[in-house]
Amino acid sequence: MKKSVFYKEAAYIFGIVFIALGVALAAKSDLGVSMIAGPVYTLYLWIGQFTEIITFGTIDYSFQGIVILLAAVLVKKFRLSYLFSFATAVISGFTIDFFFWLFEFFPAEGIFIRAFFFCASLISCAFGVACIFHSYFPPAGHELFVKEFSIHFGKDMHKVKTIYDIVFCFLSVFLNLVLFGGFVGIGIGTVITAFINGPLIGKFTHLIEKHFEFKAALPKLEDYFEK
């Protein structure tokens, strides 16, 4: 079967949009955001008690800046592309804020509607991550950490992603207990996502690679980022 062309630049845009959409859908479902978004969402809810100026997106790209620095420490080098990775995190943060604003106009009443939003968030995030891994643009902090760690230590990327998600799940629980004395923003959905997100990303990766051939529309730009 002849594969269709999927441009890597489009994969980058798809990745940012669908990951941001997934985060907003999970928050709207109120069944528990993903493990990756958990710590940031907890901080967002806690800070929101005192001010509405600081958005989820602002906290998110600030947090991812720390993750990028941690990745640089672990692989013992700092590339210029890491700065572009932070730029991706900033763009992603603004996109998440847009979807948060948009979903204010959509009610999420009843368990079936909330479950639908949650399932849609799982699919959206997994597809987005699978897409952005096929782009030559530096991914945002979380994806960058997983990619750099996997390459540097020779580990399977999807397994590293699963472990990374579980670590953030425990971090979310810790922050919830410290800041709220209970669980706010995370729940059964957070636990479910922790265990199926990695395999789901793997499934989407296999599916899109089966039907699409990834090429760069701007090969010179690709060469620059992949040096």
PDB file of C-alpha atoms in Angstrom:
ATOM      1  CA  MET A   1       0.000   0.000   0.000  1.00  0.00           C
ATOM      2  CA  LYS A   2       1.369   3.369  -1.014  1.00  0.00           C
ATOM      3  CA  LYS A   3       1.742   5.739   1.889  1.00  0.00           C
ATOM      4  CA  SER A   4       0.517   9.322   1.834  1.00  0.00           C
ATOM      5  CA  VAL A   5       2.892  12.152   2.652  1.00  0.00           C
ATOM      6  CA  PHE A   6       2.602  13.712   6.094  1.00  0.00           C
ATOM      7  CA  TYR A   7       4.765  16.796   6.338  1.00  0.00           C
ATOM      8  CA  LYS A   8       6.800  17.075   9.510  1.00  0.00           C
ATOM      9  CA  GLU A   9       5.906  20.735   9.895  1.00  0.00           C
ATOM     10  CA  ALA A  10       2.223  19.766   9.960  1.00  0.00           C
ATOM     11  CA  ALA A  11       3.004  17.033  12.496  1.00  0.00           C
ATOM     12  CA  TYR A  12       4.487  19.712  14.765  1.00  0.00           C
ATOM     13  CA  ILE A  13       1.352  21.873  14.547  1.00  0.00           C
ATOM     14  CA  PHE A  14      -0.935  18.860  15.016  1.00  0.00           C
ATOM     15  CA  GLY A  15       1.099  17.837  18.048  1.00  0.00           C
ATOM     16  CA  ILE A  16       0.810  21.189  19.803  1.00  0.00           C
ATOM     17  CA  VAL A  17      -2.898  21.602  19.070  1.00  0.00           C
ATOM     18  CA  PHE A  18      -3.987  18.070  20.022  1.00  0.00           C
ATOM     19  CA  ILE A  19      -1.915  17.933  23.208  1.00  0.00           C
ATOM     20  CA  ALA A  20      -3.329  21.295  24.303  1.00  0.00           C
ATOM     21  CA  LEU A  21      -6.843  20.164  23.389  1.00  0.00           C
ATOM     22  CA  GLY A  22      -6.379  16.972  25.396  1.00  0.00           C
ATOM     23  CA  VAL A  23      -5.252  18.853  28.502  1.00  0.00           C
ATOM     24  CA  ALA A  24      -8.263  21.178  28.333  1.00  0.00           C
ATOM     25  CA  LEU A  25     -10.688  18.278  27.754  1.00  0.00           C
ATOM     26  CA  ALA A  26      -9.300  16.405  30.757  1.00  0.00           C
ATOM     27  CA  ALA A  27      -9.667  19.466  32.979  1.00  0.00           C
ATOM     28  CA  LYS A  28     -13.220  19.958  31.718  1.00  0.00           C
ATOM     29  CA  SER A  29     -14.141  16.347  32.487  1.00  0.00           C
ATOM     30  CA  ASP A  30     -13.181  16.844  36.156  1.00  0.00           C
ATOM     31  CA  LEU A  31     -12.261  13.160  36.333  1.00  0.00           C
ATOM     32  CA  GLY A  32      -8.576  13.904  36.692  1.00  0.00           C
ATOM     33  CA  VAL A  33      -6.069  15.492  34.354  1.00  0.00           C
ATOM     34  CA  SER A  34      -3.136  13.509  33.003  1.00  0.00           C
ATOM     35  CA  MET A  35      -0.104  12.826  35.163  1.00  0.00           C
ATOM     36  CA  ILE A  36       1.982  15.292  33.139  1.00  0.00           C
ATOM     37  CA  ALA A  37      -0.544  18.079  33.614  1.00  0.00           C
ATOM     38  CA  GLY A  38      -1.291  17.076  37.215  1.00  0.00           C
ATOM     39  CA  PRO A  39       1.408  19.056  39.063  1.00  0.00           C
ATOM     40  CA  VAL A  40       0.824  22.166  36.953  1.00  0.00           C
ATOM     41  CA  TYR A  41      -2.962  21.923  37.284  1.00  0.00           C
ATOM     42  CA  THR A  42      -2.648  21.526  41.052  1.00  0.00           C
ATOM     43  CA  LEU A  43      -0.463  24.632  41.276  1.00  0.00           C
ATOM     44  CA  TYR A  44      -2.884  26.474  38.968  1.00  0.00           C
ATOM     45  CA  LEU A  45      -5.862  25.675  41.209  1.00  0.00           C
ATOM     46  CA  TRP A  46      -3.920  26.609  44.331  1.00  0.00           C
ATOM     47  CA  ILE A  47      -2.647  29.937  42.937  1.00  0.00           C
ATOM     48  CA  GLY A  48      -6.128  30.610  41.551  1.00  0.00           C
ATOM     49  CA  GLN A  49      -7.357  30.981  45.127  1.00  0.00           C
ATOM     50  CA  PHE A  50      -5.304  34.156  45.413  1.00  0.00           C
ATOM     51  CA  THR A  51      -5.178  35.600  41.884  1.00  0.00           C
ATOM     52  CA  GLU A  52      -6.652  34.998  38.436  1.00  0.00           C
ATOM     53  CA  ILE A  53      -3.834  36.752  36.595  1.00  0.00           C
ATOM     54  CA  ILE A  54      -1.575  33.694  36.331  1.00  0.00           C
ATOM     55  CA  THR A  55      -2.952  31.231  33.782  1.00  0.00           C
ATOM     56  CA  PHE A  56      -2.496  27.497  33.449  1.00  0.00           C
ATOM     57  CA  GLY A  57      -0.375  28.046  30.348  1.00  0.00           C
ATOM     58  CA  THR A  58       1.995  30.404  32.173  1.00  0.00           C
ATOM     59  CA  ILE A  59       2.627  27.902  34.947  1.00  0.00           C
ATOM     60  CA  ASP A  60       2.954  25.102  32.394  1.00  0.00           C
ATOM     61  CA  TYR A  61       5.720  26.603  30.284  1.00  0.00           C
ATOM     62  CA  SER A  62       7.548  27.808  33.403  1.00  0.00           C
ATOM     63  CA  PHE A  63       7.456  24.260  34.765  1.00  0.00           C
ATOM     64  CA  GLN A  64       8.598  22.832  31.446  1.00  0.00           C
ATOM     65  CA  GLY A  65      11.535  25.242  31.462  1.00  0.00           C
ATOM     66  CA  ILE A  66      12.695  23.480  34.640  1.00  0.00           C
ATOM     67  CA  VAL A  67      12.216  20.078  32.954  1.00  0.00           C
ATOM     68  CA  ILE A  68      14.350  21.201  29.997  1.00  0.00           C
ATOM     69  CA  LEU A  69      17.151  22.288  32.328  1.00  0.00           C
ATOM     70  CA  LEU A  70      16.928  18.906  34.077  1.00  0.00           C
ATOM     71  CA  ALA A  71      17.237  17.128  30.714  1.00  0.00           C
ATOM     72  CA  ALA A  72      20.360  19.149  29.930  1.00  0.00           C
ATOM     73  CA  VAL A  73      21.885  18.172  33.282  1.00  0.00           C
ATOM     74  CA  LEU A  74      21.155  14.467  32.764  1.00  0.00           C
ATOM     75  CA  VAL A  75      22.645  14.287  29.248  1.00  0.00           C
ATOM     76  CA  LYS A  76      25.459  16.663  30.316  1.00  0.00           C
ATOM     77  CA  LYS A  77      25.074  19.111  27.459  1.00  0.00           C
ATOM     78  CA  PHE A  78      22.970  22.068  26.409  1.00  0.00           C
ATOM     79  CA  ARG A  79      21.906  22.505  22.814  1.00  0.00           C
ATOM     80  CA  LEU A  80      20.513  25.576  21.120  1.00  0.00           C
ATOM     81  CA  SER A  81      17.505  23.447  20.231  1.00  0.00           C
ATOM     82  CA  TYR A  82      16.597  23.375  23.935  1.00  0.00           C
ATOM     83  CA  LEU A  83      15.755  27.075  23.672  1.00  0.00           C
ATOM     84  CA  PHE A  84      13.446  26.284  20.759  1.00  0.00           C
ATOM     85  CA  SER A  85      11.949  23.536  22.920  1.00  0.00           C
ATOM     86  CA  PHE A  86      11.088  26.175  25.511  1.00  0.00           C
ATOM     87  CA  ALA A  87       9.554  28.274  22.715  1.00  0.00           C
ATOM     88  CA  THR A  88       7.398  25.261  21.850  1.00  0.00           C
ATOM     89  CA  ALA A  89       6.332  25.072  25.501  1.00  0.00           C
ATOM     90  CA  VAL A  90       5.346  28.747  25.432  1.00  0.00           C
ATOM     91  CA  ILE A  91       3.301  28.293  22.240  1.00  0.00           C
ATOM     92  CA  SER A  92       1.691  25.217  23.777  1.00  0.00           C
ATOM     93  CA  GLY A  93       0.870  27.185  26.929  1.00  0.00           C
ATOM     94  CA  PHE A  94      -0.966  29.873  24.988  1.00  0.00           C
ATOM     95  CA  THR A  95      -2.823  27.181  23.023  1.00  0.00           C
ATOM     96  CA  ILE A  96      -3.924  25.462  26.235  1.00  0.00           C
ATOM     97  CA  ASP A  97      -5.160  28.786  27.616  1.00  0.00           C
ATOM     98  CA  PHE A  98      -7.187  29.277  24.435  1.00  0.00           C
ATOM     99  CA  PHE A  99      -8.920  25.898  24.836  1.00  0.00           C
ATOM    100  CA  PHE A 100      -9.523  26.564  28.548  1.00  0.00           C
ATOM    101  CA  TRP A 101     -11.274  29.787  27.555  1.00  0.00           C
ATOM    102  CA  LEU A 102     -13.214  28.083  24.738  1.00  0.00           C
ATOM    103  CA  PHE A 103     -14.525  25.263  26.930  1.00  0.00           C
ATOM    104  CA  GLU A 104     -15.994  27.751  29.386  1.00  0.00           C
ATOM    105  CA  PHE A 105     -18.893  27.953  26.896  1.00  0.00           C
ATOM    106  CA  PHE A 106     -19.487  24.170  26.919  1.00  0.00           C
ATOM    107  CA  PRO A 107     -21.238  22.653  29.949  1.00  0.00           C
ATOM    108  CA  ALA A 108     -19.970  19.323  31.268  1.00  0.00           C
ATOM    109  CA  GLU A 109     -22.861  18.086  33.364  1.00  0.00           C
ATOM    110  CA  GLY A 110     -23.518  14.415  33.967  1.00  0.00           C
ATOM    111  CA  ILE A 111     -21.148  11.476  34.190  1.00  0.00           C
ATOM    112  CA  PHE A 112     -21.607  10.429  30.550  1.00  0.00           C
ATOM    113  CA  ILE A 113     -20.635  13.841  29.181  1.00  0.00           C
ATOM    114  CA  ARG A 114     -17.680  13.994  31.547  1.00  0.00           C
ATOM    115  CA  ALA A 115     -16.607  10.476  30.559  1.00  0.00           C
ATOM    116  CA  PHE A 116     -16.829  11.467  26.901  1.00  0.00           C
ATOM    117  CA  PHE A 117     -14.589  14.482  27.514  1.00  0.00           C
ATOM    118  CA  PHE A 118     -12.122  12.288  29.391  1.00  0.00           C
ATOM    119  CA  CYS A 119     -11.935   9.617  26.673  1.00  0.00           C
ATOM    120  CA  ALA A 120     -11.547  12.326  24.040  1.00  0.00           C
ATOM    121  CA  SER A 121      -8.688  13.808  26.072  1.00  0.00           C
ATOM    122  CA  LEU A 122      -6.843  10.463  26.119  1.00  0.00           C
ATOM    123  CA  ILE A 123      -7.098  10.088  22.358  1.00  0.00           C
ATOM    124  CA  SER A 124      -6.221  13.719  21.673  1.00  0.00           C
ATOM    125  CA  CYS A 125      -3.101  13.759  23.873  1.00  0.00           C
ATOM    126  CA  ALA A 126      -1.796  10.404  22.633  1.00  0.00           C
ATOM    127  CA  PHE A 127      -2.270  11.381  18.995  1.00  0.00           C
ATOM    128  CA  GLY A 128      -0.629  14.749  19.630  1.00  0.00           C
ATOM    129  CA  VAL A 129       2.453  13.213  21.244  1.00  0.00           C
ATOM    130  CA  ALA A 130       2.767  10.648  18.442  1.00  0.00           C
ATOM    131  CA  CYS A 131       2.641  13.477  15.902  1.00  0.00           C
ATOM    132  CA  ILE A 132       5.156  15.736  17.588  1.00  0.00           C
ATOM    133  CA  PHE A 133       7.656  12.881  17.881  1.00  0.00           C
ATOM    134  CA  HIS A 134       7.646  12.763  14.054  1.00  0.00           C
ATOM    135  CA  SER A 135       8.538  16.433  13.701  1.00  0.00           C
ATOM    136  CA  TYR A 136      12.065  17.761  13.519  1.00  0.00           C
ATOM    137  CA  PHE A 137      11.136  20.807  15.582  1.00  0.00           C
ATOM    138  CA  PRO A 138      12.232  20.458  19.209  1.00  0.00           C
ATOM    139  CA  PRO A 139       9.275  19.186  21.263  1.00  0.00           C
ATOM    140  CA  ALA A 140       8.118  20.853  24.460  1.00  0.00           C
ATOM    141  CA  GLY A 141       9.835  20.066  27.750  1.00  0.00           C
ATOM    142  CA  HIS A 142       8.150  16.792  28.686  1.00  0.00           C
ATOM    143  CA  GLU A 143       8.509  15.210  25.256  1.00  0.00           C
ATOM    144  CA  LEU A 144      12.071  16.550  24.968  1.00  0.00           C
ATOM    145  CA  PHE A 145      13.041  14.959  28.284  1.00  0.00           C
ATOM    146  CA  VAL A 146      11.624  11.565  27.243  1.00  0.00           C
ATOM    147  CA  LYS A 147      13.279  11.733  23.822  1.00  0.00           C
ATOM    148  CA  GLU A 148      16.699  12.882  25.085  1.00  0.00           C
ATOM    149  CA  PHE A 149      16.725  10.423  27.989  1.00  0.00           C
ATOM    150  CA  SER A 150      15.756   7.518  25.702  1.00  0.00           C
ATOM    151  CA  ILE A 151      18.434   8.322  23.126  1.00  0.00           C
ATOM    152  CA  HIS A 152      21.184   9.084  25.652  1.00  0.00           C
ATOM    153  CA  PHE A 153      20.661   5.932  27.741  1.00  0.00           C
ATOM    154  CA  GLY A 154      19.489   3.658  24.893  1.00  0.00           C
ATOM    155  CA  LYS A 155      16.041   2.966  26.369  1.00  0.00           C
ATOM    156  CA  ASP A 156      12.709   2.304  24.654  1.00  0.00           C
ATOM    157  CA  MET A 157      10.965   5.646  24.271  1.00  0.00           C
ATOM    158  CA  HIS A 158       7.458   4.379  25.034  1.00  0.00           C
ATOM    159  CA  LYS A 159       8.583   2.612  28.207  1.00  0.00           C
ATOM    160  CA  VAL A 160      10.418   5.741  29.350  1.00  0.00           C
ATOM    161  CA  LYS A 161       7.271   7.750  28.652  1.00  0.00           C
ATOM    162  CA  THR A 162       5.177   5.404  30.800  1.00  0.00           C
ATOM    163  CA  ILE A 163       7.629   5.608  33.730  1.00  0.00           C
ATOM    164  CA  TYR A 164       7.853   9.395  33.340  1.00  0.00           C
ATOM    165  CA  ASP A 165       4.063   9.639  33.504  1.00  0.00           C
ATOM    166  CA  ILE A 166       3.861   7.494  36.632  1.00  0.00           C
ATOM    167  CA  VAL A 167       6.502   9.629  38.396  1.00  0.00           C
ATOM    168  CA  PHE A 168       4.443  12.737  37.634  1.00  0.00           C
ATOM    169  CA  CYS A 169       1.346  10.961  38.907  1.00  0.00           C
ATOM    170  CA  PHE A 170       2.981  10.543  42.314  1.00  0.00           C
ATOM    171  CA  LEU A 171       4.183  14.169  42.188  1.00  0.00           C
ATOM    172  CA  SER A 172       0.582  15.257  41.591  1.00  0.00           C
ATOM    173  CA  VAL A 173      -0.590  13.286  44.623  1.00  0.00           C
ATOM    174  CA  PHE A 174       2.161  14.806  46.753  1.00  0.00           C
ATOM    175  CA  LEU A 175       1.299  18.384  45.751  1.00  0.00           C
ATOM    176  CA  ASN A 176      -2.401  17.756  46.302  1.00  0.00           C
ATOM    177  CA  LEU A 177      -1.819  16.490  49.815  1.00  0.00           C
ATOM    178  CA  VAL A 178       0.570  19.316  50.695  1.00  0.00           C
ATOM    179  CA  LEU A 179      -1.424  22.204  49.194  1.00  0.00           C
ATOM    180  CA  PHE A 180      -5.009  21.013  49.662  1.00  0.00           C
ATOM    181  CA  GLY A 181      -4.869  18.184  52.166  1.00  0.00           C
ATOM    182  CA  GLY A 182      -6.872  16.105  49.671  1.00  0.00           C
ATOM    183  CA  PHE A 183      -7.362  15.477  45.986  1.00  0.00           C
ATOM    184  CA  VAL A 184      -8.294  18.373  43.709  1.00  0.00           C
ATOM    185  CA  GLY A 185      -7.936  18.152  39.936  1.00  0.00           C
ATOM    186  CA  ILE A 186      -6.702  14.580  39.925  1.00  0.00           C
ATOM    187  CA  GLY A 187      -8.704  11.396  40.302  1.00  0.00           C
ATOM    188  CA  ILE A 188      -9.391   8.026  38.762  1.00  0.00           C
ATOM    189  CA  GLY A 189      -8.768   9.502  35.333  1.00  0.00           C
ATOM    190  CA  THR A 190      -5.237  10.433  36.357  1.00  0.00           C
ATOM    191  CA  VAL A 191      -4.464   6.858  37.393  1.00  0.00           C
ATOM    192  CA  ILE A 192      -5.988   5.402  34.216  1.00  0.00           C
ATOM    193  CA  THR A 193      -3.990   7.768  32.038  1.00  0.00           C
ATOM    194  CA  ALA A 194      -0.758   6.912  33.861  1.00  0.00           C
ATOM    195  CA  PHE A 195      -0.929   3.295  32.733  1.00  0.00           C
ATOM    196  CA  ILE A 196      -2.434   3.506  29.243  1.00  0.00           C
ATOM    197  CA  ASN A 197      -0.984   6.743  27.857  1.00  0.00           C
ATOM    198  CA  GLY A 198       2.365   5.212  26.873  1.00  0.00           C
ATOM    199  CA  PRO A 199       0.874   2.168  25.101  1.00  0.00           C
ATOM    200  CA  LEU A 200      -1.755   4.384  23.446  1.00  0.00           C
ATOM    201  CA  ILE A 201       0.964   6.644  22.047  1.00  0.00           C
ATOM    202  CA  GLY A 202       2.690   3.523  20.720  1.00  0.00           C
ATOM    203  CA  LYS A 203      -0.514   2.434  18.971  1.00  0.00           C
ATOM    204  CA  PHE A 204      -0.982   5.822  17.340  1.00  0.00           C
ATOM    205  CA  THR A 205       2.679   5.863  16.300  1.00  0.00           C
ATOM    206  CA  HIS A 206       2.293   2.479  14.596  1.00  0.00           C
ATOM    207  CA  LEU A 207      -0.967   3.551  12.951  1.00  0.00           C
ATOM    208  CA  ILE A 208       0.296   6.791  11.441  1.00  0.00           C
ATOM    209  CA  GLU A 209       3.597   5.237  10.339  1.00  0.00           C
ATOM    210  CA  LYS A 210       1.615   2.505   8.609  1.00  0.00           C
ATOM    211  CA  HIS A 211      -0.353   4.975   6.513  1.00  0.00           C
ATOM    212  CA  PHE A 212       1.949   7.989   6.216  1.00  0.00           C
ATOM    213  CA  GLU A 213       5.479   8.747   5.125  1.00  0.00           C
ATOM    214  CA  PHE A 214       6.954  11.684   6.988  1.00  0.00           C
ATOM    215  CA  LYS A 215       8.839  14.237   4.918  1.00  0.00           C
ATOM    216  CA  ALA A 216      10.046  17.778   5.487  1.00  0.00           C
ATOM    217  CA  ALA A 217       8.536  20.533   3.390  1.00  0.00           C
ATOM    218  CA  LEU A 218      11.522  22.662   4.416  1.00  0.00           C
ATOM    219  CA  PRO A 219      14.516  20.265   4.293  1.00  0.00           C
ATOM    220  CA  LYS A 220      17.091  22.977   5.000  1.00  0.00           C
ATOM    221  CA  LEU A 221      15.284  23.878   8.193  1.00  0.00           C
ATOM    222  CA  GLU A 222      15.167  20.198   9.116  1.00  0.00           C
ATOM    223  CA  ASP A 223      18.930  19.916   8.574  1.00  0.00           C
ATOM    224  CA  TYR A 224      19.457  22.890  10.878  1.00  0.00           C
ATOM    225  CA  PHE A 225      17.479  21.389  13.757  1.00  0.00           C
ATOM    226  CA  GLU A 226      18.880  17.880  13.342  1.00  0.00           C
ATOM    227  CA  LYS A 227      22.544  18.859  13.309  1.00  0.00           C
TER     228      LYS A 227
END
